[in-house]
Amino acid sequence: MFRRVLKLSCLDLCAKKIAELSCLSRNTINSHLVLIRTRIAEYCQDQSPFSGHLEVDESYFGAWRPKEFADVVPGAKRSGKVFISGKNCLDSVIHSDGCRSYNGLVDLGCAKHLRVDHGVGDFVRAGSHINGIEGFWGYAKTRLTKCRAMHINTFNLQLKECKFRFKYRMVDIYHILLKLIRSKPLKLS
């Protein structure tokens, strides 16, 4: 039965729809999804740090604003991977917009910081842009719109799942997740 739930979750169905199709309770589905997302988050954690040319951009979701800005500042490596702040090598070249929050990146040890200024219509400057991360934010917001009334405690797991799905958006993630779960089995209740 778990494989069916995993397959349905890979189709990016909401918990309510997965519960209907699997004939399991919504609470059971939600607990399974939390376990799957936790495994995805662990996998994403193992993928860092990133190096090279990285993009960062801030974004807000819904009516609430996160207390810790750094928790929702992903960036995109030019290869399409997404990282969460604090997961980049110091020899990275950071590309960002003009947000003041990025002023201290070089002071923190980043090798180089290049900016584009959207306020004056500057979207690409000498090869520097943040189109990749803005594409991720569009993907994440569109996907998370389906998760109505998302609890704030599951937001980070949901965002990690978006990151994972964005990275593997051109392939069927079922076999990748199955391999992850086989290597470190979930504790289903």
PDB file of N, CA, C and O in Angstrom, residues 19-76:
ATOM      1  N   ALA A  19      -5.718  10.251  -0.511  1.00  0.00           N
ATOM      2  CA  ALA A  19      -6.558   9.501   0.438  1.00  0.00           C
ATOM      3  C   ALA A  19      -7.741   8.860  -0.279  1.00  0.00           C
ATOM      4  O   ALA A  19      -8.066   7.693  -0.038  1.00  0.00           O
ATOM      5  N   GLU A  20      -8.367   9.601  -1.168  1.00  0.00           N
ATOM      6  CA  GLU A  20      -9.499   9.053  -1.923  1.00  0.00           C
ATOM      7  C   GLU A  20      -9.082   7.865  -2.793  1.00  0.00           C
ATOM      8  O   GLU A  20      -9.760   6.840  -2.827  1.00  0.00           O
ATOM      9  N   LEU A  21      -7.967   8.010  -3.489  1.00  0.00           N
ATOM     10  CA  LEU A  21      -7.528   6.972  -4.421  1.00  0.00           C
ATOM     11  C   LEU A  21      -6.942   5.749  -3.725  1.00  0.00           C
ATOM     12  O   LEU A  21      -6.978   4.647  -4.275  1.00  0.00           O
ATOM     13  N   SER A  22      -6.391   5.931  -2.536  1.00  0.00           N
ATOM     14  CA  SER A  22      -5.762   4.813  -1.836  1.00  0.00           C
ATOM     15  C   SER A  22      -6.664   4.192  -0.772  1.00  0.00           C
ATOM     16  O   SER A  22      -6.298   3.185  -0.173  1.00  0.00           O
ATOM     17  N   CYS A  23      -7.812   4.815  -0.535  1.00  0.00           N
ATOM     18  CA  CYS A  23      -8.758   4.337   0.487  1.00  0.00           C
ATOM     19  C   CYS A  23      -8.139   4.323   1.881  1.00  0.00           C
ATOM     20  O   CYS A  23      -8.464   3.469   2.711  1.00  0.00           O
ATOM     21  N   LEU A  24      -7.223   5.236   2.129  1.00  0.00           N
ATOM     22  CA  LEU A  24      -6.640   5.419   3.457  1.00  0.00           C
ATOM     23  C   LEU A  24      -7.145   6.733   4.025  1.00  0.00           C
ATOM     24  O   LEU A  24      -7.600   7.614   3.284  1.00  0.00           O
ATOM     25  N   SER A  25      -7.022   6.898   5.325  1.00  0.00           N
ATOM     26  CA  SER A  25      -7.493   8.138   5.942  1.00  0.00           C
ATOM     27  C   SER A  25      -6.558   9.290   5.585  1.00  0.00           C
ATOM     28  O   SER A  25      -5.377   9.087   5.282  1.00  0.00           O
ATOM     29  N   ARG A  26      -7.089  10.476   5.631  1.00  0.00           N
ATOM     30  CA  ARG A  26      -6.293  11.666   5.328  1.00  0.00           C
ATOM     31  C   ARG A  26      -5.158  11.813   6.332  1.00  0.00           C
ATOM     32  O   ARG A  26      -4.050  12.215   5.972  1.00  0.00           O
ATOM     33  N   ASN A  27      -5.394  11.481   7.606  1.00  0.00           N
ATOM     34  CA  ASN A  27      -4.338  11.567   8.623  1.00  0.00           C
ATOM     35  C   ASN A  27      -3.190  10.605   8.302  1.00  0.00           C
ATOM     36  O   ASN A  27      -2.016  10.958   8.462  1.00  0.00           O
ATOM     37  N   THR A  28      -3.529   9.398   7.854  1.00  0.00           N
ATOM     38  CA  THR A  28      -2.497   8.432   7.479  1.00  0.00           C
ATOM     39  C   THR A  28      -1.683   8.952   6.302  1.00  0.00           C
ATOM     40  O   THR A  28      -0.446   8.882   6.304  1.00  0.00           O
ATOM     41  N   ILE A  29      -2.359   9.486   5.308  1.00  0.00           N
ATOM     42  CA  ILE A  29      -1.669  10.044   4.138  1.00  0.00           C
ATOM     43  C   ILE A  29      -0.768  11.200   4.553  1.00  0.00           C
ATOM     44  O   ILE A  29       0.387  11.269   4.128  1.00  0.00           O
ATOM     45  N   ASN A  30      -1.282  12.096   5.377  1.00  0.00           N
ATOM     46  CA  ASN A  30      -0.467  13.233   5.823  1.00  0.00           C
ATOM     47  C   ASN A  30       0.776  12.766   6.574  1.00  0.00           C
ATOM     48  O   ASN A  30       1.864  13.315   6.378  1.00  0.00           O
ATOM     49  N   SER A  31       0.636  11.752   7.422  1.00  0.00           N
ATOM     50  CA  SER A  31       1.815  11.271   8.155  1.00  0.00           C
ATOM     51  C   SER A  31       2.820  10.616   7.194  1.00  0.00           C
ATOM     52  O   SER A  31       4.030  10.790   7.348  1.00  0.00           O
ATOM     53  N   HIS A  32       2.329   9.888   6.189  1.00  0.00           N
ATOM     54  CA  HIS A  32       3.225   9.308   5.184  1.00  0.00           C
ATOM     55  C   HIS A  32       3.935  10.404   4.390  1.00  0.00           C
ATOM     56  O   HIS A  32       5.139  10.305   4.127  1.00  0.00           O
ATOM     57  N   LEU A  33       3.202  11.429   4.013  1.00  0.00           N
ATOM     58  CA  LEU A  33       3.802  12.523   3.242  1.00  0.00           C
ATOM     59  C   LEU A  33       4.865  13.261   4.037  1.00  0.00           C
ATOM     60  O   LEU A  33       5.900  13.659   3.491  1.00  0.00           O
ATOM     61  N   VAL A  34       4.639  13.443   5.322  1.00  0.00           N
ATOM     62  CA  VAL A  34       5.653  14.091   6.164  1.00  0.00           C
ATOM     63  C   VAL A  34       6.919  13.240   6.190  1.00  0.00           C
ATOM     64  O   VAL A  34       8.040  13.769   6.085  1.00  0.00           O
ATOM     65  N   LEU A  35       6.774  11.927   6.310  1.00  0.00           N
ATOM     66  CA  LEU A  35       7.944  11.044   6.307  1.00  0.00           C
ATOM     67  C   LEU A  35       8.678  11.091   4.969  1.00  0.00           C
ATOM     68  O   LEU A  35       9.917  11.133   4.931  1.00  0.00           O
ATOM     69  N   ILE A  36       7.941  11.086   3.883  1.00  0.00           N
ATOM     70  CA  ILE A  36       8.551  11.170   2.550  1.00  0.00           C
ATOM     71  C   ILE A  36       9.274  12.501   2.392  1.00  0.00           C
ATOM     72  O   ILE A  36      10.420  12.551   1.933  1.00  0.00           O
ATOM     73  N   ARG A  37       8.626  13.578   2.789  1.00  0.00           N
ATOM     74  CA  ARG A  37       9.251  14.907   2.668  1.00  0.00           C
ATOM     75  C   ARG A  37      10.473  15.038   3.574  1.00  0.00           C
ATOM     76  O   ARG A  37      11.439  15.721   3.228  1.00  0.00           O
ATOM     77  N   THR A  38      10.439  14.397   4.723  1.00  0.00           N
ATOM     78  CA  THR A  38      11.598  14.417   5.611  1.00  0.00           C
ATOM     79  C   THR A  38      12.777  13.715   4.950  1.00  0.00           C
ATOM     80  O   THR A  38      13.908  14.192   5.014  1.00  0.00           O
ATOM     81  N   ARG A  39      12.522  12.593   4.285  1.00  0.00           N
ATOM     82  CA  ARG A  39      13.586  11.888   3.568  1.00  0.00           C
ATOM     83  C   ARG A  39      14.116  12.752   2.426  1.00  0.00           C
ATOM     84  O   ARG A  39      15.313  12.794   2.174  1.00  0.00           O
ATOM     85  N   ILE A  40      13.225  13.439   1.738  1.00  0.00           N
ATOM     86  CA  ILE A  40      13.643  14.355   0.667  1.00  0.00           C
ATOM     87  C   ILE A  40      14.510  15.467   1.239  1.00  0.00           C
ATOM     88  O   ILE A  40      15.547  15.817   0.666  1.00  0.00           O
ATOM     89  N   ALA A  41      14.113  16.031   2.376  1.00  0.00           N
ATOM     90  CA  ALA A  41      14.885  17.108   3.011  1.00  0.00           C
ATOM     91  C   ALA A  41      16.282  16.619   3.391  1.00  0.00           C
ATOM     92  O   ALA A  41      17.270  17.341   3.212  1.00  0.00           O
ATOM     93  N   GLU A  42      16.373  15.401   3.901  1.00  0.00           N
ATOM     94  CA  GLU A  42      17.680  14.832   4.244  1.00  0.00           C
ATOM     95  C   GLU A  42      18.541  14.675   2.990  1.00  0.00           C
ATOM     96  O   GLU A  42      19.735  14.964   3.003  1.00  0.00           O
ATOM     97  N   TYR A  43      17.934  14.224   1.913  1.00  0.00           N
ATOM     98  CA  TYR A  43      18.642  14.080   0.647  1.00  0.00           C
ATOM     99  C   TYR A  43      19.158  15.445   0.166  1.00  0.00           C
ATOM    100  O   TYR A  43      20.306  15.570  -0.251  1.00  0.00           O
ATOM    101  N   CYS A  44      18.303  16.444   0.229  1.00  0.00           N
ATOM    102  CA  CYS A  44      18.705  17.793  -0.198  1.00  0.00           C
ATOM    103  C   CYS A  44      19.849  18.315   0.662  1.00  0.00           C
ATOM    104  O   CYS A  44      20.757  18.975   0.161  1.00  0.00           O
ATOM    105  N   GLN A  45      19.808  18.028   1.949  1.00  0.00           N
ATOM    106  CA  GLN A  45      20.865  18.457   2.871  1.00  0.00           C
ATOM    107  C   GLN A  45      22.197  17.825   2.469  1.00  0.00           C
ATOM    108  O   GLN A  45      23.237  18.458   2.533  1.00  0.00           O
ATOM    109  N   ASP A  46      22.152  16.562   2.052  1.00  0.00           N
ATOM    110  CA  ASP A  46      23.368  15.860   1.664  1.00  0.00           C
ATOM    111  C   ASP A  46      23.961  16.386   0.360  1.00  0.00           C
ATOM    112  O   ASP A  46      25.125  16.124   0.068  1.00  0.00           O
ATOM    113  N   GLN A  47      23.188  17.119  -0.426  1.00  0.00           N
ATOM    114  CA  GLN A  47      23.638  17.616  -1.719  1.00  0.00           C
ATOM    115  C   GLN A  47      24.468  18.884  -1.624  1.00  0.00           C
ATOM    116  O   GLN A  47      24.993  19.349  -2.602  1.00  0.00           O
ATOM    117  N   SER A  48      24.553  19.497  -0.472  1.00  0.00           N
ATOM    118  CA  SER A  48      25.273  20.755  -0.350  1.00  0.00           C
ATOM    119  C   SER A  48      26.645  20.491   0.267  1.00  0.00           C
ATOM    120  O   SER A  48      26.864  19.433   0.829  1.00  0.00           O
ATOM    121  N   PRO A  49      27.592  21.385   0.191  1.00  0.00           N
ATOM    122  CA  PRO A  49      27.461  22.740  -0.325  1.00  0.00           C
ATOM    123  C   PRO A  49      27.640  22.800  -1.837  1.00  0.00           C
ATOM    124  O   PRO A  49      28.213  21.913  -2.435  1.00  0.00           O
ATOM    125  N   PHE A  50      27.135  23.877  -2.411  1.00  0.00           N
ATOM    126  CA  PHE A  50      27.277  24.127  -3.828  1.00  0.00           C
ATOM    127  C   PHE A  50      28.406  25.125  -4.036  1.00  0.00           C
ATOM    128  O   PHE A  50      28.744  25.903  -3.155  1.00  0.00           O
ATOM    129  N   SER A  51      28.961  25.104  -5.219  1.00  0.00           N
ATOM    130  CA  SER A  51      30.008  26.076  -5.544  1.00  0.00           C
ATOM    131  C   SER A  51      29.828  26.505  -6.995  1.00  0.00           C
ATOM    132  O   SER A  51      29.023  25.943  -7.718  1.00  0.00           O
ATOM    133  N   GLY A  52      30.588  27.499  -7.375  1.00  0.00           N
ATOM    134  CA  GLY A  52      30.503  28.012  -8.740  1.00  0.00           C
ATOM    135  C   GLY A  52      29.658  29.267  -8.783  1.00  0.00           C
ATOM    136  O   GLY A  52      29.663  30.075  -7.865  1.00  0.00           O
ATOM    137  N   HIS A  53      28.918  29.444  -9.855  1.00  0.00           N
ATOM    138  CA  HIS A  53      28.036  30.591 -10.016  1.00  0.00           C
ATOM    139  C   HIS A  53      26.671  30.233  -9.451  1.00  0.00           C
ATOM    140  O   HIS A  53      26.008  29.321  -9.931  1.00  0.00           O
ATOM    141  N   LEU A  54      26.253  30.959  -8.422  1.00  0.00           N
ATOM    142  CA  LEU A  54      25.001  30.685  -7.724  1.00  0.00           C
ATOM    143  C   LEU A  54      24.113  31.916  -7.746  1.00  0.00           C
ATOM    144  O   LEU A  54      24.606  33.042  -7.712  1.00  0.00           O
ATOM    145  N   GLU A  55      22.807  31.691  -7.798  1.00  0.00           N
ATOM    146  CA  GLU A  55      21.846  32.784  -7.780  1.00  0.00           C
ATOM    147  C   GLU A  55      21.077  32.756  -6.461  1.00  0.00           C
ATOM    148  O   GLU A  55      20.711  31.692  -5.988  1.00  0.00           O
ATOM    149  N   VAL A  56      20.846  33.927  -5.886  1.00  0.00           N
ATOM    150  CA  VAL A  56      20.020  34.041  -4.688  1.00  0.00           C
ATOM    151  C   VAL A  56      18.936  35.081  -4.932  1.00  0.00           C
ATOM    152  O   VAL A  56      19.126  36.033  -5.676  1.00  0.00           O
ATOM    153  N   ASP A  57      17.810  34.850  -4.295  1.00  0.00           N
ATOM    154  CA  ASP A  57      16.701  35.787  -4.396  1.00  0.00           C
ATOM    155  C   ASP A  57      15.766  35.518  -3.228  1.00  0.00           C
ATOM    156  O   ASP A  57      15.623  34.380  -2.795  1.00  0.00           O
ATOM    157  N   GLU A  58      15.149  36.529  -2.721  1.00  0.00           N
ATOM    158  CA  GLU A  58      14.204  36.385  -1.617  1.00  0.00           C
ATOM    159  C   GLU A  58      12.800  36.256  -2.173  1.00  0.00           C
ATOM    160  O   GLU A  58      12.522  36.680  -3.289  1.00  0.00           O
ATOM    161  N   SER A  59      11.940  35.626  -1.394  1.00  0.00           N
ATOM    162  CA  SER A  59      10.550  35.505  -1.785  1.00  0.00           C
ATOM    163  C   SER A  59       9.703  35.293  -0.551  1.00  0.00           C
ATOM    164  O   SER A  59      10.184  34.782   0.457  1.00  0.00           O
ATOM    165  N   TYR A  60       8.468  35.715  -0.625  1.00  0.00           N
ATOM    166  CA  TYR A  60       7.538  35.549   0.477  1.00  0.00           C
ATOM    167  C   TYR A  60       6.337  34.751   0.003  1.00  0.00           C
ATOM    168  O   TYR A  60       5.952  34.822  -1.148  1.00  0.00           O
ATOM    169  N   PHE A  61       5.765  33.995   0.910  1.00  0.00           N
ATOM    170  CA  PHE A  61       4.635  33.140   0.603  1.00  0.00           C
ATOM    171  C   PHE A  61       3.466  33.515   1.480  1.00  0.00           C
ATOM    172  O   PHE A  61       3.587  33.537   2.694  1.00  0.00           O
ATOM    173  N   GLY A  62       2.323  33.773   0.880  1.00  0.00           N
ATOM    174  CA  GLY A  62       1.104  34.028   1.635  1.00  0.00           C
ATOM    175  C   GLY A  62       1.139  35.327   2.408  1.00  0.00           C
ATOM    176  O   GLY A  62       1.927  36.228   2.132  1.00  0.00           O
ATOM    177  N   ALA A  63       0.287  35.391   3.419  1.00  0.00           N
ATOM    178  CA  ALA A  63       0.136  36.616   4.192  1.00  0.00           C
ATOM    179  C   ALA A  63       1.196  36.760   5.270  1.00  0.00           C
ATOM    180  O   ALA A  63       1.460  37.847   5.729  1.00  0.00           O
ATOM    181  N   TRP A  64       1.808  35.655   5.694  1.00  0.00           N
ATOM    182  CA  TRP A  64       2.787  35.739   6.772  1.00  0.00           C
ATOM    183  C   TRP A  64       4.179  35.956   6.219  1.00  0.00           C
ATOM    184  O   TRP A  64       4.487  35.603   5.106  1.00  0.00           O
ATOM    185  N   ARG A  65       5.002  36.556   7.016  1.00  0.00           N
ATOM    186  CA  ARG A  65       6.401  36.775   6.654  1.00  0.00           C
ATOM    187  C   ARG A  65       7.264  35.947   7.594  1.00  0.00           C
ATOM    188  O   ARG A  65       7.062  35.962   8.796  1.00  0.00           O
ATOM    189  N   PRO A  66       8.236  35.219   7.058  1.00  0.00           N
ATOM    190  CA  PRO A  66       9.076  34.397   7.930  1.00  0.00           C
ATOM    191  C   PRO A  66       9.884  35.250   8.893  1.00  0.00           C
ATOM    192  O   PRO A  66      10.316  36.349   8.551  1.00  0.00           O
ATOM    193  N   LYS A  67      10.066  34.753  10.110  1.00  0.00           N
ATOM    194  CA  LYS A  67      10.852  35.483  11.107  1.00  0.00           C
ATOM    195  C   LYS A  67      12.326  35.471  10.749  1.00  0.00           C
ATOM    196  O   LYS A  67      13.038  36.422  10.982  1.00  0.00           O
ATOM    197  N   GLU A  68      12.790  34.363  10.198  1.00  0.00           N
ATOM    198  CA  GLU A  68      14.181  34.256   9.808  1.00  0.00           C
ATOM    199  C   GLU A  68      14.267  34.307   8.296  1.00  0.00           C
ATOM    200  O   GLU A  68      13.891  33.373   7.614  1.00  0.00           O
ATOM    201  N   PHE A  69      14.777  35.382   7.801  1.00  0.00           N
ATOM    202  CA  PHE A  69      14.871  35.606   6.355  1.00  0.00           C
ATOM    203  C   PHE A  69      15.656  34.493   5.682  1.00  0.00           C
ATOM    204  O   PHE A  69      15.292  34.030   4.632  1.00  0.00           O
ATOM    205  N   ALA A  70      16.717  34.030   6.340  1.00  0.00           N
ATOM    206  CA  ALA A  70      17.614  33.051   5.723  1.00  0.00           C
ATOM    207  C   ALA A  70      16.941  31.718   5.452  1.00  0.00           C
ATOM    208  O   ALA A  70      17.397  30.964   4.617  1.00  0.00           O
ATOM    209  N   ASP A  71      15.860  31.409   6.149  1.00  0.00           N
ATOM    210  CA  ASP A  71      15.214  30.120   5.949  1.00  0.00           C
ATOM    211  C   ASP A  71      14.566  29.988   4.571  1.00  0.00           C
ATOM    212  O   ASP A  71      14.344  28.885   4.118  1.00  0.00           O
ATOM    213  N   VAL A  72      14.246  31.085   3.949  1.00  0.00           N
ATOM    214  CA  VAL A  72      13.599  30.994   2.647  1.00  0.00           C
ATOM    215  C   VAL A  72      14.337  31.814   1.595  1.00  0.00           C
ATOM    216  O   VAL A  72      13.752  32.520   0.828  1.00  0.00           O
ATOM    217  N   VAL A  73      15.646  31.715   1.593  1.00  0.00           N
ATOM    218  CA  VAL A  73      16.449  32.382   0.574  1.00  0.00           C
ATOM    219  C   VAL A  73      17.166  31.334  -0.249  1.00  0.00           C
ATOM    220  O   VAL A  73      18.313  31.038  -0.020  1.00  0.00           O
ATOM    221  N   PRO A  74      16.448  30.680  -1.176  1.00  0.00           N
ATOM    222  CA  PRO A  74      17.164  29.730  -2.010  1.00  0.00           C
ATOM    223  C   PRO A  74      17.916  30.423  -3.131  1.00  0.00           C
ATOM    224  O   PRO A  74      17.703  31.594  -3.386  1.00  0.00           O
ATOM    225  N   GLY A  75      18.755  29.704  -3.765  1.00  0.00           N
ATOM    226  CA  GLY A  75      19.456  30.187  -4.937  1.00  0.00           C
ATOM    227  C   GLY A  75      19.493  29.069  -5.948  1.00  0.00           C
ATOM    228  O   GLY A  75      19.196  27.943  -5.622  1.00  0.00           O
ATOM    229  N   ALA A  76      19.866  29.359  -7.135  1.00  0.00           N
ATOM    230  CA  ALA A  76      19.938  28.308  -8.154  1.00  0.00           C
ATOM    231  C   ALA A  76      21.342  28.266  -8.722  1.00  0.00           C
ATOM    232  O   ALA A  76      21.859  29.275  -9.165  1.00  0.00           O
TER     233      ALA A  76
END
